[in-house]
mmCIF file of C-alpha atoms and ligand atoms in Angstrom:
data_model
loop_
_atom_site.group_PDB
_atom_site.id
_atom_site.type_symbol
_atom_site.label_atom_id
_atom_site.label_comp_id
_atom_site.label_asym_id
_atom_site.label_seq_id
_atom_site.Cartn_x
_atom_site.Cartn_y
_atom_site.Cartn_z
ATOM 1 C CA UNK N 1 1.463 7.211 -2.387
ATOM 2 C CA UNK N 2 0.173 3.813 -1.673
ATOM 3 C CA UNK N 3 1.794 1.457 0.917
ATOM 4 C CA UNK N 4 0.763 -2.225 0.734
ATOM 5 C CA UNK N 5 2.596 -4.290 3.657
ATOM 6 C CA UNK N 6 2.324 -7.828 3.177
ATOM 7 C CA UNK N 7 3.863 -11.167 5.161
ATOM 8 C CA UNK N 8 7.287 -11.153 3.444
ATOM 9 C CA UNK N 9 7.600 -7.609 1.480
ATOM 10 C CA UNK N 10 6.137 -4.037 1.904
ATOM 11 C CA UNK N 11 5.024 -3.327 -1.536
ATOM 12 C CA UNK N 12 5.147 1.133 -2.550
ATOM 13 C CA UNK N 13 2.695 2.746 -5.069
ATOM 14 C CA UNK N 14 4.017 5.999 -6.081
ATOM 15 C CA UNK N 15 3.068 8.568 -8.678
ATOM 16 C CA UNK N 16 6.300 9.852 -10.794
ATOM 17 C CA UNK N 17 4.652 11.922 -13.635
ATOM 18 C CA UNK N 18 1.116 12.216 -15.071
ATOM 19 C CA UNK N 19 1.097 9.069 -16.963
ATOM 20 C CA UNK N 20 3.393 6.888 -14.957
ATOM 21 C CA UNK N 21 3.719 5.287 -11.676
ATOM 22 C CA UNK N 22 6.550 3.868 -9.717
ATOM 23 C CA UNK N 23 6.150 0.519 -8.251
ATOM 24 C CA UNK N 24 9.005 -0.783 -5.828
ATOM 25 C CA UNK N 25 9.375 -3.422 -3.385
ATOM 26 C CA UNK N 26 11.345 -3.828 0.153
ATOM 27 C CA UNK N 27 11.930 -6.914 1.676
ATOM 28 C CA UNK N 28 14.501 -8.678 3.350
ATOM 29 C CA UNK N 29 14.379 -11.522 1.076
ATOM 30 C CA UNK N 30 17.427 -10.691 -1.373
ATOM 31 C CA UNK N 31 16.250 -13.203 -4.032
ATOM 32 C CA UNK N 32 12.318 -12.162 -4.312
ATOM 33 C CA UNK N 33 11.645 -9.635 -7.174
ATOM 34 C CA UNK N 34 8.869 -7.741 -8.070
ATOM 35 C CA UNK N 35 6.604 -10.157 -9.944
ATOM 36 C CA UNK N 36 6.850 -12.836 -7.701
ATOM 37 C CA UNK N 37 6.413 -10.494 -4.892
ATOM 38 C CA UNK N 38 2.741 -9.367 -6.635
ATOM 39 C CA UNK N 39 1.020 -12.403 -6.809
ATOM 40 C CA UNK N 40 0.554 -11.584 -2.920
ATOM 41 C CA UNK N 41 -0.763 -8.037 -4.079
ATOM 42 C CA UNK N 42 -4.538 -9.075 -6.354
ATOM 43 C CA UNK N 43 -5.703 -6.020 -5.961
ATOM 44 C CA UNK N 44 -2.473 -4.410 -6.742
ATOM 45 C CA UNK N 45 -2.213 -7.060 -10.153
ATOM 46 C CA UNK N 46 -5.983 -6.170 -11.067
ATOM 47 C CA UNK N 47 -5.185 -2.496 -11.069
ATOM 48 C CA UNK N 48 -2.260 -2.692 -12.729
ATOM 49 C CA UNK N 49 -4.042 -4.375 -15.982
ATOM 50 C CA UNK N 50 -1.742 -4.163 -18.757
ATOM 51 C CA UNK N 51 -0.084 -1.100 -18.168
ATOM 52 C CA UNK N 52 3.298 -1.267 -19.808
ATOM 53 C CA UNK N 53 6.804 -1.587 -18.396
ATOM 54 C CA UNK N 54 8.711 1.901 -18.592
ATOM 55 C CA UNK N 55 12.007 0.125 -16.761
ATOM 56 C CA UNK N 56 14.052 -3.114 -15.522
ATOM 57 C CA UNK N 57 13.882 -4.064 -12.373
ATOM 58 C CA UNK N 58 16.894 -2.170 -10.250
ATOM 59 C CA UNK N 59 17.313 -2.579 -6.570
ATOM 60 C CA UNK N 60 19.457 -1.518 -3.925
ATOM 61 C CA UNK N 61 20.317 -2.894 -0.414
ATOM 62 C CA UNK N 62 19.147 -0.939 2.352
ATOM 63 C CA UNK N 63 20.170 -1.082 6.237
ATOM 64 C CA UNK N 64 20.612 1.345 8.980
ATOM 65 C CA UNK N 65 24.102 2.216 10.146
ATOM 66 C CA UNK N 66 25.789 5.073 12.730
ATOM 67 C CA UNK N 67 29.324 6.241 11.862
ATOM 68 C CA UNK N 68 31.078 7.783 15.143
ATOM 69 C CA UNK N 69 32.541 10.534 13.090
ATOM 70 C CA UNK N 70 30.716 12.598 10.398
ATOM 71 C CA UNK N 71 34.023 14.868 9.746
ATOM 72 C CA UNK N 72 37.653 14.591 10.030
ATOM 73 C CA UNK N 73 39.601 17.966 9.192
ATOM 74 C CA UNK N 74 38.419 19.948 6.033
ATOM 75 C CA UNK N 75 35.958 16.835 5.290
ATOM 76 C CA UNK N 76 32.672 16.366 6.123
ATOM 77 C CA UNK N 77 29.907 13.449 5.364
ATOM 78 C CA UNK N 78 26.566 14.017 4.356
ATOM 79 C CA UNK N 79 23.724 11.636 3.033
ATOM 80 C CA UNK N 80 24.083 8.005 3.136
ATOM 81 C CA UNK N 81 27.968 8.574 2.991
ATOM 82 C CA UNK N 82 27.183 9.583 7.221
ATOM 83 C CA UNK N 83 24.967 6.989 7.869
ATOM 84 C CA UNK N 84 21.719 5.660 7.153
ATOM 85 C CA UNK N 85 18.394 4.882 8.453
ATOM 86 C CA UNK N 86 16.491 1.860 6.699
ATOM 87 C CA UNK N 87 14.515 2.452 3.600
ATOM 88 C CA UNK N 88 11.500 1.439 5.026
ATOM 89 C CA UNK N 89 11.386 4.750 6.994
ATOM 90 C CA UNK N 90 11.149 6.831 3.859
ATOM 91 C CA UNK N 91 13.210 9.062 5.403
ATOM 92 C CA UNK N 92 16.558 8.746 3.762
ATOM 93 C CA UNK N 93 16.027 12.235 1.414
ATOM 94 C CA UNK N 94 14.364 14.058 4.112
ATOM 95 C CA UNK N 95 17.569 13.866 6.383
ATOM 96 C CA UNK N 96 19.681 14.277 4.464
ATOM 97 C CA UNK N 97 18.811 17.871 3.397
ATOM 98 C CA UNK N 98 18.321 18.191 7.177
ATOM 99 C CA UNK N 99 22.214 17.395 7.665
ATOM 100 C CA UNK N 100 22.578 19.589 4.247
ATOM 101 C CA UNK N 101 21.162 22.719 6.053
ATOM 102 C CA UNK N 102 22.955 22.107 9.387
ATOM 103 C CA UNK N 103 26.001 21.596 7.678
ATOM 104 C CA UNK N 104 25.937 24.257 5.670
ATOM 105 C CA UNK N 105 25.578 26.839 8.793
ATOM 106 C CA UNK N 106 27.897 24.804 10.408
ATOM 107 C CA UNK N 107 30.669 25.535 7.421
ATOM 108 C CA UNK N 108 30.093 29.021 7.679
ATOM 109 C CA UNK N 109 31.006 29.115 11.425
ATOM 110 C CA UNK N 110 33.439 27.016 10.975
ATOM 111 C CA UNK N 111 32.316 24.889 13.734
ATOM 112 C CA UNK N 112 31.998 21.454 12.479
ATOM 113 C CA UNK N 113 31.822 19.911 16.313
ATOM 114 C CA UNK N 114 28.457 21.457 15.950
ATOM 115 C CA UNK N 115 27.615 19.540 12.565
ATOM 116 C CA UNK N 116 28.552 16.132 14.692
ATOM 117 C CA UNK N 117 26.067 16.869 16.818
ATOM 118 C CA UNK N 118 23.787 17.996 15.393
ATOM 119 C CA UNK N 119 23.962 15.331 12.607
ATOM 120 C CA UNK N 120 23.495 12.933 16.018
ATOM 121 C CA UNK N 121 20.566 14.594 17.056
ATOM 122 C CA UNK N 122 18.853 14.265 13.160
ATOM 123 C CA UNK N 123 19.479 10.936 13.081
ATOM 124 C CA UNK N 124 17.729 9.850 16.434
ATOM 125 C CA UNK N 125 13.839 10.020 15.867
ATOM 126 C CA UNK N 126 14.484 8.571 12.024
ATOM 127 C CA UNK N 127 16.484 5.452 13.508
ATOM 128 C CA UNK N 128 14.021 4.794 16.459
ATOM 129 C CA UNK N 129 10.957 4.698 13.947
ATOM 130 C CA UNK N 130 13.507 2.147 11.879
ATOM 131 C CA UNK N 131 13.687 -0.171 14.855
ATOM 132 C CA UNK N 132 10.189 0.442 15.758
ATOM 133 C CA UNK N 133 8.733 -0.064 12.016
ATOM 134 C CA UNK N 134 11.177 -3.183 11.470
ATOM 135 C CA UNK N 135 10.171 -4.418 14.634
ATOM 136 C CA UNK N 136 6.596 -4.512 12.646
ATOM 137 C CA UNK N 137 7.778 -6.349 9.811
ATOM 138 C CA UNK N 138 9.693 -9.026 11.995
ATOM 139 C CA UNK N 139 6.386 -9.710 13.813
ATOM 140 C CA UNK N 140 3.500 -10.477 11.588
ATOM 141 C CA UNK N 141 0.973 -10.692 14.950
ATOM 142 C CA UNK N 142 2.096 -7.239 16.345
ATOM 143 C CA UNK N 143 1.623 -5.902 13.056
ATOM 144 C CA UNK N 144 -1.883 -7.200 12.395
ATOM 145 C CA UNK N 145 -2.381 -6.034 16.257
ATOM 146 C CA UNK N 146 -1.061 -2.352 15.630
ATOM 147 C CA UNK N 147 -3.127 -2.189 11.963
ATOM 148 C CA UNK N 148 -5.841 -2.846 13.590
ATOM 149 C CA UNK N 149 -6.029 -0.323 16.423
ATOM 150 C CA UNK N 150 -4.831 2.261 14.159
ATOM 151 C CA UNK N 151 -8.459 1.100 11.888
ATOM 152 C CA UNK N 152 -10.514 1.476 15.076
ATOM 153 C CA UNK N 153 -8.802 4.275 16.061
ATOM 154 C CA UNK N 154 -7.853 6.746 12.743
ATOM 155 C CA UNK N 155 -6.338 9.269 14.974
ATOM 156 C CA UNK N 156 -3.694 6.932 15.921
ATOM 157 C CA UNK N 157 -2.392 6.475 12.369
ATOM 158 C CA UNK N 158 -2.671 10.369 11.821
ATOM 159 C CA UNK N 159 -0.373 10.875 15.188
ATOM 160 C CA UNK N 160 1.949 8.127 14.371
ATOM 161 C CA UNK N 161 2.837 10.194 10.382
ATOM 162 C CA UNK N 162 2.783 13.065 12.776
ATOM 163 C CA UNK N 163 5.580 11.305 15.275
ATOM 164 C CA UNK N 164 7.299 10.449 12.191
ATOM 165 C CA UNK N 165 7.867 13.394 10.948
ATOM 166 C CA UNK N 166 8.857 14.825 14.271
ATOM 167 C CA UNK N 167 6.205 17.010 14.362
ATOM 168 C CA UNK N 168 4.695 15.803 17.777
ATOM 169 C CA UNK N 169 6.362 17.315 21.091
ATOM 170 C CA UNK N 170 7.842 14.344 23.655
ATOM 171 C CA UNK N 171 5.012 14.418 25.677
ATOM 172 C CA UNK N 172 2.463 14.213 22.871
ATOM 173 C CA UNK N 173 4.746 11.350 21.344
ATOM 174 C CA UNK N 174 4.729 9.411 25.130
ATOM 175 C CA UNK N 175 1.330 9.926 25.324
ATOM 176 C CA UNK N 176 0.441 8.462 21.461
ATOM 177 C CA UNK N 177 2.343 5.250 22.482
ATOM 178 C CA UNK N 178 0.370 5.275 25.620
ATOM 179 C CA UNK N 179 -2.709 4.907 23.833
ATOM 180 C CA UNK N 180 -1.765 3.286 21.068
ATOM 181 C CA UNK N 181 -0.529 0.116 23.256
ATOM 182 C CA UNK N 182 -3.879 0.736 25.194
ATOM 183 C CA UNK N 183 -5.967 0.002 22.602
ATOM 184 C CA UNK N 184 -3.630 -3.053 21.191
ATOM 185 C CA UNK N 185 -4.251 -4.230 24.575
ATOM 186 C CA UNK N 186 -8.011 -3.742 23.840
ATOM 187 C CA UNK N 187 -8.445 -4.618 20.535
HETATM 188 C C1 FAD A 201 15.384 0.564 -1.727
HETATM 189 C C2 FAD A 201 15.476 1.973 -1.200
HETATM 190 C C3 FAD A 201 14.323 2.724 -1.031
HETATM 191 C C4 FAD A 201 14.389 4.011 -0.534
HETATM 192 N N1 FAD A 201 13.252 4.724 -0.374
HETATM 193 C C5 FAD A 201 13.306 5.987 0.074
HETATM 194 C C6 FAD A 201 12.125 6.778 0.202
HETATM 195 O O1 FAD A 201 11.015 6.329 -0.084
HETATM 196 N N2 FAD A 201 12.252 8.054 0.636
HETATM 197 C C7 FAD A 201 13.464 8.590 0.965
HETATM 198 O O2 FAD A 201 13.533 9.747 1.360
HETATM 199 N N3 FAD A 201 14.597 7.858 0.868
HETATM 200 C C8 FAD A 201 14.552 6.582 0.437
HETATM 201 N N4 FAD A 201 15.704 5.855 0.328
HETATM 202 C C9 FAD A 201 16.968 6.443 0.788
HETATM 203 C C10 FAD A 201 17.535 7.420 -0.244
HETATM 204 O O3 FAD A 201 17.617 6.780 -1.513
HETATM 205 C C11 FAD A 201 18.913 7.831 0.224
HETATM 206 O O4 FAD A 201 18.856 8.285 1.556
HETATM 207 C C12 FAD A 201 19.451 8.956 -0.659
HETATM 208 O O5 FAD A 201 19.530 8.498 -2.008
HETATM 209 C C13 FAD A 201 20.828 9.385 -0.170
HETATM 210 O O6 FAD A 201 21.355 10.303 -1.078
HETATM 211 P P1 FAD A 201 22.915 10.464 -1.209
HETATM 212 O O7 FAD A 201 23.110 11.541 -2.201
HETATM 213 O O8 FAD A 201 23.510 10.615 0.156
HETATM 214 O O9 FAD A 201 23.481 9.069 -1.728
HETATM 215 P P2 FAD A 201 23.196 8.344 -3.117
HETATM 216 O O10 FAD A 201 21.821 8.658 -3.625
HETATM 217 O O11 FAD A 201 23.571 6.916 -2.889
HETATM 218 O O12 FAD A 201 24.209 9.051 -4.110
HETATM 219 C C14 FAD A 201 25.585 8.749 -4.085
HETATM 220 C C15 FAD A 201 26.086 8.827 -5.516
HETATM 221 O O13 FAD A 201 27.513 8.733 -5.527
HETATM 222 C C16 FAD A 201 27.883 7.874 -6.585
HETATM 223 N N5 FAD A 201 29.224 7.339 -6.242
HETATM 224 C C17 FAD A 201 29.535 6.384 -5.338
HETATM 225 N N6 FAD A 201 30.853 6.180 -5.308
HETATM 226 C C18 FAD A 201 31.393 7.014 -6.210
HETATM 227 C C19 FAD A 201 32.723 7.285 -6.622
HETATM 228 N N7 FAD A 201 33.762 6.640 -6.110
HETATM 229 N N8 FAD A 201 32.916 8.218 -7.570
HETATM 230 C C20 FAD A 201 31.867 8.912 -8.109
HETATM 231 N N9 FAD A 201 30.593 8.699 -7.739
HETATM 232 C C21 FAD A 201 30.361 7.771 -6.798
HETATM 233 C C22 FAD A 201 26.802 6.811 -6.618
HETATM 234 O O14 FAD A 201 26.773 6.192 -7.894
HETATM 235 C C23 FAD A 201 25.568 7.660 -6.375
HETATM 236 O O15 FAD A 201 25.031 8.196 -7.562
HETATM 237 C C24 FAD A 201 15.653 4.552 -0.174
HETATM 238 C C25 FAD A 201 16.819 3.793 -0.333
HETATM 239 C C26 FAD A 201 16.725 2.510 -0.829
HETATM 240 C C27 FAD A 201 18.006 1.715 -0.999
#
């Protein structure tokens, strides 16, 4: 998939079957839509040609929130219904299987103080890259900054998906933000 981050929306490029494309837009603007949104995009316009419409426009609003409790008795939350991290994470589905799994092991020791944890503990690393990537879009300067160094420095970018994903340890994760404000400090 493509991401194209401009000043007022992030623009997504995404592949949904062989002969069709998905093309969505997040910004905090309620009222922009996808057209005017493009004219910012060229190169996405260009490539785009004349390909034809397979939809209308739908949209959604997107925010992160925490609920204290993910179950009360014999009911338990999962998905957006337990909380949610920002869209522009890209992590919605992904955690919510997570919870899915957890849950369902949870269920079958009927130990849903576990799930509540747990769920907690899921929803940490996706709602610290929110704040951190939202931070990004707030501040067109630190953005440019951090786009940069990750172009000088492609190893950078590759740990950052990797931090996302939680597939860097803590100390690998310090250490990426060590050098990754290093060389914004450089650059
Ligand atoms: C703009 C946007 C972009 C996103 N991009 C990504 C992305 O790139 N990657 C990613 O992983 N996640 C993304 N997400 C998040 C992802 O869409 C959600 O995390 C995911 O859909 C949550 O699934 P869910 O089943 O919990 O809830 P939902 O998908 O919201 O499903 C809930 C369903 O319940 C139905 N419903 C509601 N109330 C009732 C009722 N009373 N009776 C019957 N049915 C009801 C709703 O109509 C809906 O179909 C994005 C979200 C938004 C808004």
């Amino acid at each position: 998939m493509e991401l194209h981050w401009g000043p007022k929306c992030q623009i997504y490029v995404t592949p949904i079957a062989a002969d069709e494309i998905c093309v969505a837009l997040v910004s905090r603007d309620p009222h922009l839509r996808l057209d005017a949104a493009l004219t910012a995009f060229p190169e996405i316009i260009s490539r785009l040609g004349a390909a034809e419409r397979s939809s209308v426009d739908r949209g959604a609003i997107t925010s992160t929130r925490k609920l204290r409790h993910v179950y009360r008795g014999r009911v338990a939350l999962v998905g957006d219904a337990s909380g949610a991290v920002d869209s522009i994470t890209g992590e919605g589905l992904c955690l919510t299987f997570r919870q899915a799994e957890v849950l369902a092991e949870c269920l079958a020791d009927g130990n849903l103080k576990r799930y509540q944890e747990q769920h907690s503990r899921l929803s940490q690393r996706p709602a610290m890259m929110a704040r951190l990537l939202l931070a990004l879009d707030w501040k067109s300067s630190l953005r440019q900054r951090v786009m940069r160094a990750f172009g000088e420095d492609p190893r950078l970018f590759s740990r950052m998906v990797a931090m996302h994903v939680g597939a860097l340890s803590p100390l690998e994760f310090a250490a990426n933000g060590v050098s990754l404000g290093w060389r914004m400090l450089s650059a």
